Coordinates of C-alpha atoms in Angstrom, one line a residue:
X1 CA -71.2 76.4 -28.7
X2 CA -70.9 74.4 -25.5
X3 CA -67.3 72.0 -25.0
X4 CA -67.6 69.2 -23.6
X5 CA -64.5 68.0 -21.8
X6 CA -63.6 64.3 -22.0
X7 CA -62.7 63.0 -18.3
X8 CA -59.1 60.6 -19.4
X9 CA -60.1 57.1 -18.8
X10 CA -57.2 55.4 -16.7
X11 CA -54.9 53.0 -18.9
X12 CA -55.7 49.8 -18.7
X13 CA -53.3 46.3 -18.9
X14 CA -53.0 44.3 -22.7
X15 CA -54.7 41.6 -20.3
X16 CA -58.1 43.2 -19.9
X17 CA -57.2 43.6 -16.3
X18 CA -58.2 46.3 -13.8
X19 CA -55.5 47.0 -12.9
X20 CA -53.5 49.8 -14.0
X21 CA -50.6 49.6 -16.0
X22 CA -47.1 48.6 -14.5
X23 CA -48.8 46.7 -11.2
X24 CA -47.6 43.0 -10.8
X25 CA -50.7 40.4 -11.6
X26 CA -50.4 39.8 -8.1
X27 CA -49.9 40.4 -4.1
X28 CA -46.8 41.5 -2.7
X29 CA -46.0 40.6 0.9
X30 CA -44.4 44.0 1.2
X31 CA -40.7 42.0 1.1
X32 CA -39.9 42.2 -3.5
X33 CA -40.9 37.9 -3.4
X34 CA -43.8 37.8 -5.4
X35 CA -46.9 36.1 -4.4
X36 CA -49.1 33.9 -5.9
X37 CA -51.6 35.5 -8.1
X38 CA -55.5 35.8 -6.8
X39 CA -56.9 33.4 -9.4
X40 CA -54.5 30.5 -11.6
X41 CA -52.5 32.0 -14.5
X42 CA -53.8 29.0 -16.5
X43 CA -57.5 30.8 -16.3
X44 CA -55.9 34.2 -17.4
X45 CA -57.5 35.0 -21.1
X46 CA -55.5 37.2 -23.5
X47 CA -55.4 37.6 -27.6
X48 CA -52.0 39.0 -28.1
X49 CA -48.9 37.2 -27.9
X50 CA -47.2 39.9 -24.7
X51 CA -50.2 38.2 -22.1
X52 CA -49.0 34.6 -23.3
X53 CA -45.8 35.7 -22.5
X54 CA -47.1 37.0 -19.4
X55 CA -49.3 34.1 -18.4
X56 CA -45.8 31.0 -18.9
X57 CA -44.2 33.5 -17.0
X58 CA -46.1 33.7 -13.9
X59 CA -46.5 30.8 -14.0
X60 CA -43.1 29.7 -13.6
X61 CA -42.4 32.3 -10.7
X62 CA -45.7 29.7 -8.9
X63 CA -43.6 26.4 -9.6
X64 CA -39.4 28.3 -8.9
X65 CA -40.3 31.5 -6.7
X66 CA -36.9 34.4 -7.6
X67 CA -34.8 36.1 -5.5
X68 CA -35.1 38.9 -3.3
X69 CA -33.5 40.9 -6.5
X70 CA -36.0 39.7 -8.7
X71 CA -33.7 36.7 -10.7
X72 CA -33.5 33.5 -10.5
X73 CA -31.6 30.9 -8.4
X74 CA -29.5 28.5 -10.3
X75 CA -30.2 24.8 -10.3
X76 CA -29.0 23.7 -6.6
X77 CA -24.5 21.5 -7.0
X78 CA -24.4 18.1 -6.6
X79 CA -22.8 18.1 -2.9
X80 CA -20.1 15.5 -2.5
X81 CA -19.9 13.4 0.0
X82 CA -17.3 14.8 2.5
X83 CA -16.6 11.0 3.9
X84 CA -16.1 10.0 0.1
X85 CA -14.1 12.8 -0.6
X86 CA -12.2 12.0 2.3
X87 CA -11.1 8.6 1.4
X88 CA -10.1 9.6 -2.0
X89 CA -7.3 11.8 -0.9
X90 CA -6.1 9.2 1.9
X91 CA -6.2 7.0 -0.7
X92 CA -4.0 8.8 -3.1
X93 CA -1.6 10.0 -0.5
X94 CA -1.2 6.5 0.7
X95 CA 1.1 4.6 -0.5
X96 CA 1.4 1.5 -2.1
X97 CA 1.6 -2.0 0.4
X98 CA 3.7 -3.0 -2.3
X99 CA 5.9 -0.6 -1.5
X100 CA 9.7 -1.3 -0.3
X101 CA 10.5 1.1 2.6
X102 CA 13.5 3.3 2.4
X103 CA 16.5 2.4 4.2
X104 CA 17.4 3.5 7.8
X105 CA 20.6 2.9 9.0
X106 CA 21.3 1.2 12.7
X107 CA 24.2 2.7 13.1
X108 CA 26.2 5.7 13.5
X109 CA 29.2 6.1 11.4
X110 CA 31.9 8.0 9.2
X111 CA 30.5 6.0 5.9
X112 CA 26.7 5.0 4.7
X113 CA 28.8 1.7 3.2
X114 CA 29.9 1.7 6.8
X115 CA 26.7 1.1 9.2
X116 CA 25.4 -1.3 6.1
X117 CA 27.2 -3.8 6.6
X118 CA 27.1 -2.7 10.8
X119 CA 23.1 -3.3 10.4
X120 CA 23.8 -6.6 8.2
X121 CA 25.8 -7.4 11.2
X122 CA 23.6 -7.3 13.8
X123 CA 20.8 -8.5 11.9
X124 CA 23.0 -11.8 11.9
X125 CA 23.0 -11.8 15.8
X126 CA 26.3 -9.9 16.1
X127 CA 27.5 -7.3 18.4
X128 CA 29.2 -5.1 16.6
X129 CA 31.0 -1.9 17.1
X130 CA 31.7 0.6 13.8
X131 CA 34.7 2.8 14.1
X132 CA 36.4 0.3 15.8
X133 CA 40.1 1.5 17.1
X134 CA 41.7 -2.0 17.6
X135 CA 46.1 -2.1 19.2
X136 CA 48.5 -3.2 17.7
X137 CA 50.8 -6.6 18.3
X138 CA 53.4 -3.9 19.8
X139 CA 51.5 -2.6 22.3
X140 CA 52.4 1.8 20.6
X141 CA 49.8 2.0 18.5
X142 CA 46.0 1.1 17.5
X143 CA 44.2 1.6 14.0
X144 CA 40.7 2.1 13.5
X145 CA 38.8 -1.0 11.7
X146 CA 35.6 -0.4 9.8
X147 CA 33.2 -2.2 11.5
X148 CA 34.6 -4.9 14.2
X149 CA 32.1 -7.4 14.7
X150 CA 32.0 -10.7 17.5
X151 CA 29.4 -13.7 17.9
X152 CA 28.2 -13.7 21.5
X153 CA 29.2 -17.0 23.7
X154 CA 32.1 -17.9 21.2
X155 CA 35.4 -17.1 20.1
X156 CA 34.7 -15.7 17.1
X157 CA 35.5 -11.5 16.2
X158 CA 35.0 -10.2 11.5
X159 CA 37.4 -7.7 10.8
X160 CA 35.5 -5.7 7.8
X161 CA 37.1 -3.0 5.8
X162 CA 34.5 -0.6 3.6
X163 CA 35.6 0.4 0.0
X164 CA 32.5 2.9 -1.4
X165 CA 34.6 3.3 -4.0
X166 CA 33.3 4.2 -7.8
X167 CA 35.8 1.8 -9.6
X168 CA 36.9 -1.4 -9.0
X169 CA 39.3 -2.2 -6.4
X170 CA 42.8 -4.1 -6.8
X171 CA 45.5 -5.0 -5.7
X172 CA 47.6 -2.1 -3.9
X173 CA 44.1 -2.4 -1.9
X174 CA 43.9 -6.2 -1.2
X175 CA 47.6 -5.4 0.4
X176 CA 47.4 -2.6 2.5
X177 CA 44.6 -4.1 4.5
X178 CA 46.2 -7.0 4.7
X179 CA 49.2 -5.2 6.0
X180 CA 46.4 -3.3 8.9
X181 CA 45.1 -7.2 9.9
X182 CA 48.5 -8.7 10.3
X183 CA 49.9 -5.7 12.4
X184 CA 46.8 -5.9 14.9
X185 CA 46.7 -7.1 18.7
X186 CA 43.0 -9.4 18.4
X187 CA 43.3 -11.2 15.1
X188 CA 40.1 -11.5 13.2
X189 CA 39.2 -15.2 12.5
X190 CA 36.9 -13.6 9.6
X191 CA 38.5 -11.1 7.3
X192 CA 36.0 -9.2 4.6
X193 CA 36.0 -6.0 2.4
X194 CA 32.9 -5.3 1.5
X195 CA 33.1 -2.7 -2.2
X196 CA 30.8 -2.4 -5.5
X197 CA 33.1 -4.7 -7.3
X198 CA 37.0 -6.0 -7.7
X199 CA 39.6 -6.5 -10.4
X200 CA 40.4 -10.4 -11.3
X201 CA 44.3 -9.7 -9.9
X202 CA 41.9 -8.5 -7.2
X203 CA 40.0 -11.8 -6.5
X204 CA 43.0 -13.6 -6.8
X205 CA 44.9 -12.0 -3.6
X206 CA 41.5 -12.1 -2.4
X207 CA 42.5 -16.3 -2.1
X208 CA 46.1 -15.8 -1.5
X209 CA 45.4 -13.1 1.6
X210 CA 43.2 -15.1 3.5
X211 CA 40.0 -12.4 3.3
X212 CA 36.8 -13.1 2.0
X213 CA 35.5 -9.6 -1.2
X214 CA 32.1 -8.7 -1.2
X215 CA 30.8 -7.0 -3.9
X216 CA 27.9 -4.5 -3.7
X217 CA 27.4 -4.5 -7.1
X218 CA 26.7 -0.6 -7.3
X219 CA 28.7 2.4 -5.0
X220 CA 25.7 2.9 -1.6
X221 CA 23.3 5.9 -1.8
X222 CA 20.9 7.2 -0.5
X223 CA 18.5 6.3 -3.2
X224 CA 19.7 2.4 -3.6
X225 CA 20.6 1.5 0.4
X226 CA 18.2 -0.6 0.4
X227 CA 19.7 -2.7 -2.4
X228 CA 23.2 -3.1 -1.4
X229 CA 22.2 -3.7 2.7
X230 CA 19.7 -6.5 0.8
X231 CA 23.2 -8.1 -1.1
X232 CA 25.7 -8.0 1.6
X233 CA 23.1 -9.1 4.4
X234 CA 22.3 -12.5 2.2
X235 CA 26.1 -12.8 0.9
X236 CA 27.4 -12.3 4.8
X237 CA 24.4 -14.7 5.3
X238 CA 25.7 -17.8 3.0
X239 CA 29.7 -16.2 4.2
X240 CA 28.6 -18.0 7.8
X241 CA 27.0 -21.1 7.0
X242 CA 30.1 -22.4 5.0
X243 CA 32.3 -20.7 8.1
X244 CA 31.2 -21.8 11.3
X245 CA 32.8 -20.0 14.8
X246 CA 35.8 -22.1 15.9
X247 CA 33.5 -24.1 18.8
X248 CA 30.4 -25.2 16.6
X249 CA 33.6 -26.7 14.5
X250 CA 34.5 -28.6 17.5
X251 CA 31.4 -29.3 18.3
X252 CA 31.2 -31.1 15.1
X253 CA 34.1 -32.7 15.5
X254 CA 33.1 -34.2 18.5
X255 CA 29.6 -35.7 17.4
X256 CA 31.8 -36.9 14.7
X257 CA 34.3 -38.6 17.6
X258 CA 31.3 -39.7 19.7
X259 CA 29.7 -41.0 17.1
X260 CA 32.4 -43.3 16.1
X261 CA 33.5 -45.0 19.3
X262 CA 29.1 -46.2 19.4
X263 CA 30.4 -48.0 16.5
X264 CA 32.6 -49.6 17.8
X265 CA 32.0 -50.8 20.5
X266 CA 28.3 -51.7 18.9
X267 CA 31.0 -53.6 17.0
X268 CA 32.6 -55.1 19.9
X269 CA 29.0 -56.2 22.2
X270 CA 28.2 -57.9 18.7
X271 CA 31.6 -59.9 19.3
X272 CA 30.7 -60.8 22.4
X273 CA 27.2 -61.9 22.6
X274 CA 27.9 -64.8 19.5
X275 CA 29.5 -66.7 21.6
X276 CA 26.1 -66.5 24.1
X277 CA 24.1 -67.0 21.2
X278 CA 26.0 -70.7 20.1
X279 CA 25.9 -72.1 23.1

């Protein structure tokens, strides 16, 4: 018996091509990056679902080449505009224009309220000396004044005592300040006590002692210093209008006197002109 040996036929891929199984349907350029096949994938015919999936996969490969490792690249993410991002971050940190700037004391003092009062006087064009040292009447002692202010060009001085107390200021405080002022060698024209509030007896004592009380409404702290400054300055400005320096008062009195004299002279001139007109 003659035995014949059948030569094994090479395996063919399901798509019916002449390429062995395991070989990519397209060529490679040696870099593991798929390249386009010799004929369009849609011209390949297949009679099996696997071949159909291969056809669609090949078409997708032609449209979006994969990475070197065979995975597809993720979709491009939208890169935000750097300029718009920077502008947004700046606008987020930029303070509102309506925001009030923090108060910064302009004078070096021991207490915050003293600096506030000194700044308020300075804004009204006073020459200010915080924690001033003034001699007493007999010259044997020196007393420290919280704020001493003088109006330049005129003889006008102001004494300010600052009481940044938690509770209302009472009569004993007014009496002590009156004694301090009376002992000074240089007597001030204006005497001011600044405090959060005064009780009724203290208000009466202020009038009797010749003091002016300025109420801040709250104890001064760095959190409300700007508001306290505004209150003090407003009251001092109103006080300056009501209490003009002596030189200004003297000028006003002289203007009134000159006006009265001119009116009198005008009447005398009319009397002298009457006989002339009759002639």
